[in-house]
XYZ file of C-alpha atoms in Angstrom:
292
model
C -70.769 27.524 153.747
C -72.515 24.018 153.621
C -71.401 20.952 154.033
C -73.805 19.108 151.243
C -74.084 15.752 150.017
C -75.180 15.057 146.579
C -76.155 11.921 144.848
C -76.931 11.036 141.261
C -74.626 13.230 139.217
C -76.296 12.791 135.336
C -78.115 14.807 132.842
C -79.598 17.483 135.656
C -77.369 16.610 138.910
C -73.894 16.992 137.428
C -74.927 21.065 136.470
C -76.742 21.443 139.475
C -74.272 20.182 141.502
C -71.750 21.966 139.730
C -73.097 25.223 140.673
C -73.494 24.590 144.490
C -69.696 24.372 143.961
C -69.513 27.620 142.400
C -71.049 28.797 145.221
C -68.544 27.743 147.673
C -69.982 24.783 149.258
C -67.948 22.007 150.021
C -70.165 18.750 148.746
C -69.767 15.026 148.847
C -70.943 13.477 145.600
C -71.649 9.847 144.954
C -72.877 8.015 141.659
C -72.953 4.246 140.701
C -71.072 6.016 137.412
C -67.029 5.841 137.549
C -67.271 8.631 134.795
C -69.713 10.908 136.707
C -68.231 10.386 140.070
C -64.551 11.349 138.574
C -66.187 14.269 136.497
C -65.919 16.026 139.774
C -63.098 14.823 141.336
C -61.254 17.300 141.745
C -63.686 19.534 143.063
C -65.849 17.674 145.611
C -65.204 14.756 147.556
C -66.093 11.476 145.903
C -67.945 9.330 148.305
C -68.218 5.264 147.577
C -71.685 4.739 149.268
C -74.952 7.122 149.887
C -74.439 6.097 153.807
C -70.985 7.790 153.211
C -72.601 10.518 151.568
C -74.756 10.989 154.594
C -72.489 11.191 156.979
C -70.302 14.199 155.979
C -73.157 16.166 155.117
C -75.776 18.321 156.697
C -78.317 18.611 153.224
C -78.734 15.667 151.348
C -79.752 16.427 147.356
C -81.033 13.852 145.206
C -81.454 13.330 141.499
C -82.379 9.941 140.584
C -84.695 8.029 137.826
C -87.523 7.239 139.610
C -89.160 6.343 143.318
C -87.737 2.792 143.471
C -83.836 4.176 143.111
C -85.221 7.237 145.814
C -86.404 4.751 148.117
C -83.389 2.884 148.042
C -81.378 5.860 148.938
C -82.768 6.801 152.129
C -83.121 3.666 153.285
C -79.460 3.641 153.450
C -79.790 7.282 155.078
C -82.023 5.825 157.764
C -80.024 2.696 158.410
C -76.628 5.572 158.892
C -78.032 8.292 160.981
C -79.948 10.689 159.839
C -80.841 12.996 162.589
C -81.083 16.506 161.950
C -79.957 16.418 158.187
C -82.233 17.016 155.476
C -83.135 15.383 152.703
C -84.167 17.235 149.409
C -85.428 15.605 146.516
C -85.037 17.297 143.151
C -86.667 13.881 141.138
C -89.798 13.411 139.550
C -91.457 11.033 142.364
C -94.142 9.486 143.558
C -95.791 11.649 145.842
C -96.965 8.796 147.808
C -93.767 7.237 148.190
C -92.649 11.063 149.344
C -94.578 11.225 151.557
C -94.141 8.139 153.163
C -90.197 8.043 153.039
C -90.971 11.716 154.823
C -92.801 10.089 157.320
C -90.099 7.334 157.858
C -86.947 10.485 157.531
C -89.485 12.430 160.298
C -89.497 9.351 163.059
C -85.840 9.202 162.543
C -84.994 13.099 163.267
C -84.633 14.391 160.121
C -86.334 16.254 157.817
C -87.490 15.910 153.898
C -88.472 18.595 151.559
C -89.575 17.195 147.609
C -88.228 19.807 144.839
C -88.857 18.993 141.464
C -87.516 20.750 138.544
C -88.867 22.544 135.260
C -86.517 22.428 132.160
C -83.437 20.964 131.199
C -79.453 20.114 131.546
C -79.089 23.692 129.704
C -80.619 25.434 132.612
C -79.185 23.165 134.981
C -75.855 24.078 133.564
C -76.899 27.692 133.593
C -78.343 27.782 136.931
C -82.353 29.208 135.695
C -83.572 25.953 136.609
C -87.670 26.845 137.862
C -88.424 24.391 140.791
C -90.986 23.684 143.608
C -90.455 22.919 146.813
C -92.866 21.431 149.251
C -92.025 20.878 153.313
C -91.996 22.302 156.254
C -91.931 26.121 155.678
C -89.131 27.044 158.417
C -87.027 24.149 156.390
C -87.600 25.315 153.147
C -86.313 28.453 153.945
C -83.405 27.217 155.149
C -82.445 25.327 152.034
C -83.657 28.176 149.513
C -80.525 29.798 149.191
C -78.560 26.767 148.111
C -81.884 25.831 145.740
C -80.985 29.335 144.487
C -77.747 28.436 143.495
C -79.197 26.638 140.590
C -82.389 27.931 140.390
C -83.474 31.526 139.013
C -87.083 30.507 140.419
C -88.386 28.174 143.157
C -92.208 28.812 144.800
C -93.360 26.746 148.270
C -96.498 24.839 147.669
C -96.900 23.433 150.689
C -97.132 20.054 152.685
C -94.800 17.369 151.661
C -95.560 15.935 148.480
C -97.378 19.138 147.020
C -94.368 20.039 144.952
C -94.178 16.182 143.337
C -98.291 16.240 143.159
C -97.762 19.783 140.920
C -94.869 18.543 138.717
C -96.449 15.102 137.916
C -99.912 17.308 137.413
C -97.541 19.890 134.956
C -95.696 16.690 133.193
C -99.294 15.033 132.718
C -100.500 17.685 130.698
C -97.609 18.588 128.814
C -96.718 15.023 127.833
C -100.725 14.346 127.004
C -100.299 17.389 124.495
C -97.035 15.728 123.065
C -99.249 12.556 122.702
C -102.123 14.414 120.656
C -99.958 15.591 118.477
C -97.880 12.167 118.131
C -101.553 11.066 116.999
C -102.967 12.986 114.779
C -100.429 14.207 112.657
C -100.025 10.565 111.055
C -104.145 9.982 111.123
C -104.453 13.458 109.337
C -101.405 12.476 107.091
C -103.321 8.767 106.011
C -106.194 11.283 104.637
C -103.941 13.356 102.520
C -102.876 16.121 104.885
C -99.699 17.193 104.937
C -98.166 17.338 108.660
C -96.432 20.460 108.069
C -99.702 22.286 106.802
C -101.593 20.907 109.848
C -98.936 22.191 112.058
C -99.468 25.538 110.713
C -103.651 25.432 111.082
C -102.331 24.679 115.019
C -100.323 27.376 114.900
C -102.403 29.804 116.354
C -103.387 31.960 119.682
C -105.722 28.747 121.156
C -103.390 26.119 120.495
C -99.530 26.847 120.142
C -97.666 26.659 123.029
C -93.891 25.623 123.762
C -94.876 21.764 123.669
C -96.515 21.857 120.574
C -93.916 24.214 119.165
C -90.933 21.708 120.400
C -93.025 18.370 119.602
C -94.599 19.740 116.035
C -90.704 20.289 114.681
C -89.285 16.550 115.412
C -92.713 15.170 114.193
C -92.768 17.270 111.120
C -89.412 16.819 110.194
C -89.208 13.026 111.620
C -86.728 14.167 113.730
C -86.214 11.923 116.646
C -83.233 12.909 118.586
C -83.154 11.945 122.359
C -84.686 14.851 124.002
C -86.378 13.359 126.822
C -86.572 9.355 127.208
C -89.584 7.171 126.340
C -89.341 5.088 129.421
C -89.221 8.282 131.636
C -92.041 9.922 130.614
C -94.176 6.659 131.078
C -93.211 6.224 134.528
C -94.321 9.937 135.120
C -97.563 8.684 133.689
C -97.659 5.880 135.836
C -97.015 7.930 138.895
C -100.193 9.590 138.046
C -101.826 6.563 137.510
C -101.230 5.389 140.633
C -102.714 8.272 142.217
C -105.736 7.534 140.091
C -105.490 4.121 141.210
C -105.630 5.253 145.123
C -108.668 7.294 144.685
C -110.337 4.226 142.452
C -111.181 6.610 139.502
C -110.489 6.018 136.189
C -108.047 7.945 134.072
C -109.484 8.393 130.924
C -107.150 10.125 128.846
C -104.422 8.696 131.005
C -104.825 5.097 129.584
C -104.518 6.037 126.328
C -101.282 8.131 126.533
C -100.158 5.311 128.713
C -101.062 2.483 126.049
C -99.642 3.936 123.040
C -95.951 4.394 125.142
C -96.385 0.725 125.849
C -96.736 -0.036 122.624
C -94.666 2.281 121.092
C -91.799 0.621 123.727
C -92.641 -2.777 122.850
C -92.947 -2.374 118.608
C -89.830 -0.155 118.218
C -86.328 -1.726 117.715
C -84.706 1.301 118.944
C -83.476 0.390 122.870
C -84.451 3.811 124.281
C -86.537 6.198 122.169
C -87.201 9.272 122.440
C -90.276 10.050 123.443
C -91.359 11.925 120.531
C -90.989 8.249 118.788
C -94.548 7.729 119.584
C -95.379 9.651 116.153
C -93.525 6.716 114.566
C -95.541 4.316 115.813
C -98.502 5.896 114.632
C -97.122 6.204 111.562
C -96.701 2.747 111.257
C -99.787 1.775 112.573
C -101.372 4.098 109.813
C -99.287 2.396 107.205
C -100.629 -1.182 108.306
C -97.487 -2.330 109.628
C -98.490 -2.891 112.912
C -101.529 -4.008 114.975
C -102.483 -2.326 117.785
């Protein structure tokens, strides 16, 4: 069995890391959470720094907010030692910070592999997450059984920095769709149409699909529950952005998902929407209580 360091222990990394355990590995957790860290304490060993983390352990997993808190991370990785551990990240990065920190982990003796996840804390739970996983090819196989142990799915794409490129592609999409529909069900509402009998004209072969399934209920029903954070799901967009940004093209459709989130963030009182709050907004806007 392996001798595996985890770090960031919330929503997704406290199933996930739950189920390596099931599977008899012995892993060193750390969290800047009291409540996560002791969640497990008395099945893994609690660690009090990522450096401590890193040197116990042979794979290092990560599941952290964004690039920034990633980068911060292995930093302290490369200032321990970091030779001949690797270093998988299950977040939704910045595939040009990946692949630079991989550069950085590579010069160092180590190696990186970037494995982002499809789904939820259910499946996470459940072990049926879906995940990618890009690298070197001889590493990946190395790590797939533990992915396994969570995962009832993970494909190789690649190069370093594929499987981030594919999940911020996959997130762009599906959170653009979320967006349509956060916009037009309040435009078609200010002309006299009902949302719920718009959501059924949707509902057919062409356009229904899980996201508009999921994001048609809560707008329908105004039902704003926290699903899936506001402020994540515009620095997903913004990772795409920036890879807009590198190749100096515009992003079209991009700037308008990513100014209505803004906007959403700064008009709404609530601290940390949901993201399907967005149809709010719109609402208001529709209703003249807002400028945009």
């Amino acid at each position: 069995m392996a001798d595996i360091g985890f770090i960031g222990l919330g929503n997704m990394g406290r199933g996930m890391c739950a189920n390596l355990i099931k599977a008899g590995h012995k892993l060193y957790v750390y969290s800047k959470s009291e409540a996560e860290k002791q969640y497990f304490a008395e099945t893994a060993e609690i660690c009090e720094s990522a450096a401590e983390v890193c040197l116990n352990s042979d794979f290092l997993f990560l599941s952290l907010p964004d690039s920034p808190v990633v980068e911060g991370i292995i930093q302290e990785f490369l200032e321990t030692d970091i030779r001949g551990k690797i270093v998988i990240d299950t977040s939704t990065s910045n595939p040009i910070s990946t692949r630079e920190l991989n550069d950085k982990i590579a010069a160092a003796g180590g190696f990186m592999l970037d494995s982002p996840l499809l789904a939820g804390p259910e499946e996470a739970r459940n072990g049926t997450l879906t995940a990618f996983a890009a690298g070197d090819e001889e590493i990946f196989e190395k790590v797939k059984p533990l992915l396994m142990s969570y995962c009832s799915e993970c494909t190789y794409v690649g190069p370093i920095g594929n499987a981030h490129l594919i999940k911020l592609a996959q997130n762009f999409v599906g959170l653009g769709q979320a967006l349509l529909y956060a916009q037009i069900y309040p435009v078609m509402e200010a002309y006299g149409i009902k949302a719920s009998e718009m959501m059924q004209h949707f509902d057919n072969e062409v356009l229904s699909n899980w996201v508009f399934r999921f994001y048609s209920d809560k707008y329908v029903n105004k039902d704003y529950r926290k699903d899936f954070a506001m402020e994540l799901g515009l620095k997903d967009l913004m990772y795409m952005k920036d890879l807009h940004d590198e190749l100096k093209v515009p992003a079209f459709m991009l700037d308008g998902a990513v100014d209505l989130l803004r906007l959403s963030l700064k008009i709404e009182a609530e601290e940390s929407p949901d993201f399907s709050y967005a149809a709010e907004t719109m609402n208001k806007l529709c209703a003249g209580l807002y400028e945009s």
